[in-house]
């Protein structure tokens, strides 16, 4: 394992293993959804400098994870979806909706609900408030391209 990669147990359940691939842990509302869906899931967070999708797939196999929820570049996600067919896991997308933008660092409880919302620093001292909506199962990733002449 790379020196910059961290694995931590967000929830130590005895049920289905879920690999959460993000520098941020899941929100409580996301954990509650996963508990409702899987009962007593084990949620493992993989964060840091992820070298490639194969590394994520291998980590999922090591933990017998049947679901991977990545916050990664589109190329990684596309490759994970390809690998899911070979290794038998599902790739899910956590849909987030921007519900606000601020010019100062948001305050929990005042500017956002930490149960359902997260904030990310934008450009030029802006902060986006994002709310979890739902999960989607990613079946395929398609890029339709046209040559630029």
Coordinates of N, CA, C and O in Angstrom, one line a residue:
X1 N 0.9 -1.2 0.0 CA 0.0 0.0 0.0 C 0.9 1.2 0.0 O 1.9 1.3 0.7
X2 N 0.5 2.2 -0.7 CA 1.2 3.5 -0.8 C 1.3 4.2 0.5 O 0.4 4.1 1.3
X3 N 2.3 5.0 0.7 CA 2.5 5.8 1.9 C 1.4 6.8 2.1 O 1.1 7.2 3.2
X4 N 0.8 7.3 1.0 CA -0.2 8.4 1.1 C -1.6 7.9 1.2 O -2.5 8.7 1.0
X5 N -1.8 6.6 1.3 CA -3.2 6.0 1.3 C -3.5 5.6 2.7 O -2.8 5.0 3.4
X6 N -4.8 6.0 3.0 CA -5.3 5.6 4.4 C -6.5 4.8 4.3 O -7.4 5.1 3.4
X7 N -6.6 3.8 5.1 CA -7.8 3.0 5.2 C -8.3 3.1 6.6 O -7.6 2.9 7.5
X8 N -9.6 3.4 6.8 CA -10.2 3.5 8.1 C -11.6 3.0 8.1 O -12.3 3.1 7.1
X9 N -12.0 2.4 9.2 CA -13.4 1.8 9.3 C -14.3 2.9 9.8 O -14.1 3.4 10.9
X10 N -15.2 3.4 9.0 CA -16.2 4.4 9.3 C -17.3 3.8 10.2 O -17.8 4.4 11.1
X11 N -17.6 2.5 9.9 CA -18.7 1.8 10.6 C -18.3 0.3 10.6 O -18.1 -0.3 9.6
X12 N -18.2 -0.2 11.8 CA -17.7 -1.6 11.9 C -18.9 -2.6 12.1 O -19.1 -3.1 13.1
X13 N -19.7 -2.7 11.0 CA -20.8 -3.7 11.1 C -20.3 -5.1 10.7 O -19.2 -5.3 10.4
X14 N -21.3 -6.0 10.8 CA -21.0 -7.4 10.5 C -21.6 -7.8 9.1 O -21.5 -8.9 8.7
X15 N -22.3 -6.9 8.5 CA -23.0 -7.2 7.2 C -22.1 -6.8 6.0 O -20.9 -6.9 6.1
X16 N -22.8 -6.5 5.0 CA -22.2 -6.2 3.7 C -21.1 -5.1 3.8 O -21.2 -4.2 4.6
X17 N -20.0 -5.4 3.1 CA -18.8 -4.4 3.1 C -19.0 -3.4 2.0 O -19.3 -3.8 0.9
X18 N -18.8 -2.1 2.3 CA -19.0 -1.1 1.4 C -17.7 -0.3 1.4 O -17.2 0.1 2.5
X19 N -17.1 -0.1 0.2 CA -15.8 0.7 0.1 C -16.2 2.1 -0.3 O -16.7 2.4 -1.4
X20 N -15.9 3.1 0.6 CA -16.1 4.5 0.4 C -14.8 5.1 0.0 O -13.9 5.2 0.8
X21 N -14.7 5.6 -1.3 CA -13.4 6.1 -1.8 C -13.5 7.6 -1.9 O -14.0 8.1 -2.9
X22 N -13.0 8.3 -0.9 CA -13.1 9.7 -0.9 C -12.2 10.2 0.2 O -12.0 9.6 1.2
X23 N -11.8 11.5 0.1 CA -11.0 12.1 1.2 C -12.0 12.5 2.3 O -11.5 12.7 3.4
X24 N -13.3 12.6 2.1 CA -14.3 12.9 3.1 C -15.1 11.7 3.5 O -15.5 10.9 2.6
X25 N -15.3 11.5 4.8 CA -16.2 10.4 5.2 C -17.6 10.6 4.8 O -18.0 11.7 4.5
X26 N -18.4 9.5 4.8 CA -19.8 9.7 4.4 C -20.6 10.5 5.4 O -20.2 10.6 6.6
X27 N -21.6 11.2 4.9 CA -22.5 12.0 5.8 C -23.3 11.0 6.6 O -23.6 9.9 6.2
X28 N -23.9 11.5 7.8 CA -24.8 10.6 8.6 C -26.0 10.2 7.8 O -26.4 9.1 7.9
X29 N -26.5 11.1 6.9 CA -27.7 10.7 6.1 C -27.3 9.6 5.1 O -28.1 8.7 4.8
X30 N -26.1 9.6 4.6 CA -25.6 8.5 3.7 C -25.5 7.2 4.5 O -25.9 6.2 4.0
X31 N -24.9 7.3 5.6 CA -24.7 6.1 6.5 C -26.1 5.5 6.8 O -26.3 4.3 6.7
X32 N -27.1 6.4 7.2 CA -28.4 5.9 7.5 C -29.1 5.2 6.3 O -29.7 4.1 6.5
X33 N -28.9 5.7 5.1 CA -29.4 5.1 3.9 C -28.8 3.7 3.8 O -29.5 2.7 3.5
X34 N -27.5 3.6 3.9 CA -26.8 2.3 3.8 C -27.2 1.3 4.8 O -27.3 0.1 4.6
X35 N -27.5 1.8 6.0 CA -28.0 0.9 7.1 C -29.4 0.4 6.8 O -29.7 -0.8 7.0
X36 N -30.2 1.3 6.2 CA -31.5 0.9 5.8 C -31.5 -0.2 4.7 O -32.2 -1.1 4.7
X37 N -30.6 0.0 3.8 CA -30.4 -0.9 2.6 C -29.8 -2.2 3.0 O -30.2 -3.3 2.5
X38 N -28.7 -2.2 3.8 CA -27.9 -3.3 4.1 C -28.0 -3.9 5.5 O -27.4 -4.9 5.8
X39 N -28.7 -3.2 6.4 CA -28.8 -3.7 7.8 C -27.7 -3.2 8.6 O -27.7 -2.1 9.2
X40 N -26.6 -4.0 8.7 CA -25.5 -3.7 9.6 C -24.2 -3.7 8.8 O -23.3 -4.5 8.9
X41 N -24.1 -2.7 7.8 CA -22.9 -2.7 6.9 C -21.6 -2.3 7.6 O -21.6 -1.6 8.6
X42 N -20.6 -2.8 7.0 CA -19.2 -2.4 7.3 C -18.8 -1.4 6.3 O -18.8 -1.7 5.1
X43 N -18.5 -0.1 6.7 CA -18.1 0.9 5.8 C -16.6 1.2 5.9 O -16.2 1.6 7.0
X44 N -15.9 1.0 4.9 CA -14.4 1.2 4.9 C -14.1 2.4 4.0 O -14.5 2.4 2.8
X45 N -13.4 3.3 4.5 CA -13.0 4.5 3.8 C -11.6 4.4 3.3 O -10.7 4.1 4.0
X46 N -11.4 4.6 2.0 CA -10.1 4.6 1.3 C -9.9 6.0 0.9 O -10.7 6.6 0.1
X47 N -8.8 6.6 1.4 CA -8.5 8.0 1.0 C -7.0 8.2 0.7 O -6.2 7.3 1.1
X48 N -6.7 9.3 0.1 CA -5.3 9.6 -0.2 C -5.1 9.6 -1.7 O -6.0 9.7 -2.5
X49 N -3.8 9.4 -2.1 CA -3.5 9.4 -3.5 C -3.6 8.0 -4.1 O -2.7 7.2 -4.1
X50 N -4.8 7.8 -4.7 CA -5.2 6.5 -5.2 C -4.5 6.4 -6.6 O -4.7 7.2 -7.5
X51 N -3.7 5.3 -6.8 CA -2.9 5.3 -8.0 C -3.8 5.0 -9.3 O -3.5 5.5 -10.3
X52 N -4.8 4.1 -9.1 CA -5.6 3.7 -10.3 C -6.8 2.9 -9.8 O -6.9 2.6 -8.7
X53 N -7.7 2.7 -10.8 CA -8.9 1.9 -10.5 C -8.7 0.5 -10.1 O -9.4 -0.1 -9.2
X54 N -7.6 -0.1 -10.6 CA -7.2 -1.5 -10.3 C -6.9 -1.6 -8.8 O -7.3 -2.5 -8.1
X55 N -6.3 -0.5 -8.2 CA -5.9 -0.5 -6.8 C -7.2 -0.5 -6.0 O -7.3 -1.2 -5.0
X56 N -8.2 0.3 -6.4 CA -9.5 0.3 -5.7 C -10.2 -1.0 -5.8 O -10.7 -1.5 -4.8
X57 N -10.2 -1.6 -7.0 CA -10.8 -3.0 -7.1 C -10.2 -4.0 -6.3 O -10.8 -4.8 -5.6
X58 N -8.8 -4.0 -6.2 CA -8.1 -4.9 -5.4 C -8.4 -4.7 -3.9 O -8.6 -5.7 -3.1
X59 N -8.5 -3.5 -3.5 CA -8.8 -3.2 -2.1 C -10.3 -3.7 -1.8 O -10.5 -4.2 -0.7
X60 N -11.2 -3.5 -2.7 CA -12.5 -4.0 -2.5 C -12.5 -5.5 -2.4 O -13.2 -6.0 -1.5
X61 N -11.7 -6.2 -3.2 CA -11.6 -7.6 -3.1 C -11.1 -8.0 -1.7 O -11.5 -9.0 -1.1
X62 N -10.1 -7.3 -1.2 CA -9.4 -7.6 0.1 C -10.4 -7.5 1.2 O -10.3 -8.3 2.2
X63 N -11.4 -6.6 1.1 CA -12.4 -6.5 2.2 C -13.7 -7.2 1.8 O -14.7 -7.0 2.5
X64 N -13.8 -7.9 0.7 CA -15.0 -8.5 0.2 C -16.1 -7.5 0.0 O -17.3 -7.8 0.3
X65 N -15.8 -6.3 -0.4 CA -16.8 -5.3 -0.6 C -17.6 -5.5 -1.9 O -17.0 -5.8 -3.0
X66 N -18.9 -5.4 -1.8 CA -19.8 -5.7 -2.9 C -20.2 -4.3 -3.5 O -20.8 -4.3 -4.6
X67 N -20.0 -3.2 -2.8 CA -20.3 -1.9 -3.3 C -19.2 -1.0 -3.2 O -18.5 -1.0 -2.1
X68 N -18.8 -0.2 -4.2 CA -17.8 0.8 -4.1 C -18.5 2.2 -4.4 O -19.2 2.3 -5.4
X69 N -18.3 3.1 -3.5 CA -18.9 4.5 -3.7 C -17.7 5.4 -3.8 O -17.1 5.8 -2.8
X70 N -17.3 5.8 -5.1 CA -16.1 6.6 -5.3 C -16.4 8.1 -5.5 O -17.5 8.4 -6.1
X71 N -15.6 8.9 -5.0 CA -15.5 10.3 -5.4 C -14.1 10.5 -6.0 O -13.1 10.7 -5.4
X72 N -14.1 10.2 -7.3 CA -12.9 10.1 -8.1 C -13.1 10.7 -9.5 O -14.2 10.9 -9.9
X73 N -12.0 11.0 -10.2 CA -12.2 11.5 -11.6 C -13.0 10.5 -12.4 O -13.0 9.3 -12.2
X74 N -13.6 11.0 -13.4 CA -14.5 10.3 -14.3 C -13.8 9.1 -14.9 O -14.3 8.0 -15.0
X75 N -12.5 9.3 -15.3 CA -11.8 8.2 -15.9 C -11.6 7.0 -15.0 O -11.7 5.8 -15.4
X76 N -11.4 7.3 -13.7 CA -11.3 6.2 -12.7 C -12.6 5.5 -12.5 O -12.7 4.3 -12.5
X77 N -13.7 6.3 -12.5 CA -15.0 5.7 -12.3 C -15.4 4.8 -13.5 O -15.9 3.7 -13.4
X78 N -15.1 5.3 -14.7 CA -15.4 4.5 -15.9 C -14.6 3.2 -15.9 O -15.2 2.1 -16.2
X79 N -13.4 3.2 -15.4 CA -12.6 2.0 -15.3 C -13.1 1.0 -14.2 O -13.2 -0.2 -14.4
X80 N -13.6 1.6 -13.1 CA -14.2 0.8 -12.1 C -15.4 0.1 -12.5 O -15.6 -1.1 -12.2
X81 N -16.2 0.8 -13.3 CA -17.4 0.2 -13.9 C -17.0 -1.0 -14.8 O -17.7 -2.1 -14.7
X82 N -16.0 -0.9 -15.6 CA -15.5 -2.0 -16.4 C -15.1 -3.1 -15.5 O -15.4 -4.3 -15.7
X83 N -14.3 -2.8 -14.5 CA -13.8 -3.9 -13.6 C -14.9 -4.5 -12.8 O -14.8 -5.7 -12.4
X84 N -16.0 -3.8 -12.5 CA -17.1 -4.4 -11.7 C -17.7 -5.6 -12.4 O -18.1 -6.5 -11.7
X85 N -17.6 -5.6 -13.7 CA -18.2 -6.8 -14.4 C -17.3 -8.0 -14.2 O -17.8 -9.1 -14.1
X86 N -16.0 -7.8 -14.1 CA -15.1 -8.9 -13.9 C -15.1 -9.4 -12.4 O -15.0 -10.6 -12.2
X87 N -15.2 -8.4 -11.5 CA -15.0 -8.8 -10.1 C -16.3 -8.9 -9.3 O -16.3 -9.3 -8.1
X88 N -17.4 -8.5 -9.9 CA -18.7 -8.7 -9.2 C -19.1 -7.7 -8.2 O -19.9 -8.0 -7.3
X89 N -18.5 -6.5 -8.2 CA -19.0 -5.5 -7.3 C -19.8 -4.5 -8.0 O -19.9 -4.5 -9.3
X90 N -20.6 -3.6 -7.3 CA -21.3 -2.5 -7.9 C -20.6 -1.2 -7.6 O -20.0 -1.1 -6.6
X91 N -20.8 -0.3 -8.6 CA -20.2 1.1 -8.4 C -21.4 2.0 -8.2 O -22.3 2.0 -9.1
X92 N -21.5 2.8 -7.1 CA -22.6 3.7 -6.9 C -22.1 5.1 -6.9 O -20.9 5.4 -6.6
X93 N -23.0 6.0 -7.2 CA -22.7 7.5 -7.3 C -23.6 8.1 -6.2 O -24.8 7.9 -6.1
X94 N -23.0 8.9 -5.4 CA -23.7 9.7 -4.4 C -24.1 11.1 -5.0 O -23.2 11.9 -5.2
X95 N -25.3 11.2 -5.3 CA -25.8 12.5 -5.9 C -25.9 13.6 -4.9 O -26.5 13.4 -3.9
X96 N -25.2 14.7 -5.2 CA -25.2 15.8 -4.3 C -25.8 17.0 -5.1 O -25.5 17.2 -6.3
X97 N -26.5 17.9 -4.4 CA -27.1 19.0 -5.1 C -26.6 20.3 -4.4 O -26.6 20.4 -3.1
X98 N -26.1 21.2 -5.2 CA -25.7 22.5 -4.6 C -26.9 23.3 -4.1 O -27.8 23.5 -4.9
X99 N -26.9 23.6 -2.8 CA -28.1 24.3 -2.3 C -27.7 25.8 -1.9 O -28.6 26.5 -1.4
X100 N -26.4 26.1 -2.0 CA -26.1 27.5 -1.6 C -24.6 27.7 -1.9 O -23.8 26.8 -2.2
X101 N -24.2 29.0 -1.9 CA -22.9 29.4 -2.1 C -22.6 30.6 -1.2 O -23.5 31.5 -1.1
X102 N -21.5 30.6 -0.5 CA -21.2 31.6 0.5 C -19.9 32.2 0.2 O -19.0 31.6 -0.4
X103 N -19.6 33.4 0.8 CA -18.3 34.1 0.6 C -17.5 33.9 1.9 O -16.4 34.6 2.0
X104 N -17.9 33.1 2.8 CA -17.2 32.9 4.0 C -17.3 31.4 4.4 O -18.2 30.7 3.9
X105 N -16.4 30.9 5.2 CA -16.4 29.5 5.6 C -17.7 29.2 6.3 O -18.0 29.8 7.3
X106 N -18.5 28.2 5.8 CA -19.8 27.9 6.4 C -19.7 27.4 7.9 O -18.7 26.7 8.3
X107 N -20.7 27.7 8.7 CA -20.8 27.3 10.1 C -21.8 26.2 10.2 O -23.0 26.4 9.8
X108 N -21.5 25.1 10.8 CA -22.4 24.0 11.0 C -23.6 24.4 11.8 O -23.4 25.1 12.8
X109 N -24.8 24.0 11.5 CA -25.9 24.4 12.2 C -26.5 25.7 11.9 O -27.7 25.9 12.0
X110 N -25.7 26.6 11.4 CA -26.2 27.9 10.9 C -26.3 28.0 9.4 O -27.4 28.3 8.9
X111 N -25.3 27.6 8.7 CA -25.3 27.7 7.3 C -25.6 26.4 6.6 O -25.9 26.4 5.4
X112 N -25.4 25.3 7.3 CA -25.7 24.0 6.7 C -26.0 23.0 7.8 O -25.6 23.2 9.0
X113 N -26.7 21.9 7.4 CA -27.0 20.8 8.3 C -25.9 19.7 8.2 O -25.9 19.0 7.1
X114 N -25.0 19.5 9.1 CA -24.0 18.5 9.0 C -24.5 17.0 8.8 O -23.7 16.2 8.4
X115 N -25.7 16.8 9.1 CA -26.3 15.4 8.9 C -26.5 15.1 7.4 O -26.3 14.0 7.0
X116 N -26.8 16.1 6.6 CA -27.2 15.9 5.2 C -26.3 16.7 4.3 O -26.4 16.4 3.1
X117 N -25.6 17.7 4.8 CA -24.9 18.6 3.9 C -23.4 18.6 4.1 O -22.9 18.3 5.2
X118 N -22.6 19.0 3.1 CA -21.2 19.2 3.2 C -20.9 20.5 2.5 O -21.7 21.0 1.7
X119 N -19.7 21.0 2.7 CA -19.3 22.2 2.0 C -17.9 21.9 1.4 O -17.1 21.1 1.9
X120 N -17.7 22.6 0.2 CA -16.5 22.5 -0.5 C -16.0 23.9 -0.8 O -16.8 24.7 -1.1
X121 N -14.7 24.1 -0.7 CA -14.1 25.4 -1.0 C -14.1 25.5 -2.6 O -13.6 24.6 -3.2
X122 N -14.6 26.6 -3.0 CA -14.6 26.9 -4.5 C -13.5 27.8 -4.8 O -12.5 28.0 -4.1
X123 N -13.7 28.5 -5.9 CA -12.7 29.5 -6.3 C -12.9 30.8 -5.7 O -14.0 31.2 -5.4
X124 N -11.8 31.6 -5.6 CA -11.9 33.0 -5.1 C -12.7 33.1 -3.8 O -13.7 33.9 -3.8
X125 N -12.4 32.4 -2.8 CA -13.0 32.4 -1.5 C -14.5 32.2 -1.5 O -15.3 33.0 -0.8
X126 N -15.0 31.3 -2.3 CA -16.4 30.9 -2.2 C -16.5 29.5 -1.6 O -15.5 28.7 -1.7
X127 N -17.6 29.2 -1.0 CA -17.9 27.9 -0.4 C -19.2 27.4 -0.9 O -20.2 28.1 -0.7
X128 N -19.2 26.2 -1.5 CA -20.5 25.6 -2.0 C -21.0 24.7 -0.9 O -20.3 23.9 -0.3
X129 N -22.3 24.8 -0.6 CA -23.0 23.9 0.3 C -23.7 22.9 -0.6 O -24.5 23.2 -1.5
X130 N -23.4 21.6 -0.3 CA -23.9 20.5 -1.1 C -24.7 19.6 -0.2 O -24.3 19.3 0.9
X131 N -25.9 19.2 -0.7 CA -26.8 18.3 0.0 C -26.9 17.0 -0.6 O -27.1 16.9 -1.9
X132 N -26.8 15.9 0.2 CA -27.0 14.5 -0.4 C -28.4 14.3 -0.8 O -29.3 14.6 0.0
X133 N -28.6 13.8 -2.0 CA -30.0 13.5 -2.5 C -30.3 12.0 -2.4 O -31.2 11.6 -1.8
X134 N -29.4 11.3 -3.2 CA -29.7 9.8 -3.3 C -28.4 9.1 -3.9 O -27.6 9.8 -4.4
X135 N -28.5 7.8 -3.9 CA -27.4 7.0 -4.5 C -28.0 6.5 -5.9 O -29.2 6.3 -6.0
X136 N -27.1 6.4 -6.8 CA -27.4 5.8 -8.1 C -26.4 4.6 -8.3 O -25.2 4.8 -8.0
X137 N -26.9 3.5 -8.9 CA -26.0 2.5 -9.4 C -25.5 2.8 -10.8 O -26.3 3.1 -11.7
X138 N -24.2 2.9 -11.0 CA -23.6 3.2 -12.3 C -23.5 2.0 -13.1 O -22.8 1.0 -12.8
X139 N -24.3 1.9 -14.2 CA -24.3 0.8 -15.1 C -23.2 0.8 -16.2 O -22.6 -0.2 -16.5
X140 N -23.0 2.1 -16.7 CA -21.9 2.3 -17.7 C -21.6 3.8 -17.7 O -22.4 4.6 -17.4
X141 N -20.4 4.0 -18.3 CA -20.0 5.4 -18.5 C -19.7 5.5 -20.0 O -18.9 4.8 -20.5
X142 N -20.3 6.5 -20.6 CA -20.2 6.6 -22.1 C -19.7 8.1 -22.4 O -20.3 9.0 -21.8
X143 N -18.7 8.2 -23.2 CA -18.3 9.5 -23.7 C -18.4 9.5 -25.2 O -17.8 8.7 -25.9
X144 N -19.3 10.4 -25.7 CA -19.5 10.5 -27.1 C -18.6 11.6 -27.5 O -18.8 12.8 -27.1
X145 N -17.7 11.3 -28.5 CA -16.7 12.3 -28.9 C -16.8 12.6 -30.3 O -17.3 11.8 -31.1
X146 N -16.3 13.8 -30.7 CA -16.2 14.2 -32.0 C -14.8 14.9 -32.2 O -14.4 15.7 -31.4
X147 N -14.2 14.6 -33.3 CA -12.9 15.2 -33.6 C -13.0 16.7 -33.8 O -13.9 17.2 -34.4
X148 N -12.1 17.4 -33.2 CA -12.0 18.9 -33.4 C -11.1 19.1 -34.6 O -10.0 18.7 -34.6
X149 N -11.6 19.9 -35.6 CA -10.8 20.1 -36.8 C -10.4 21.6 -36.8 O -10.9 22.4 -36.3

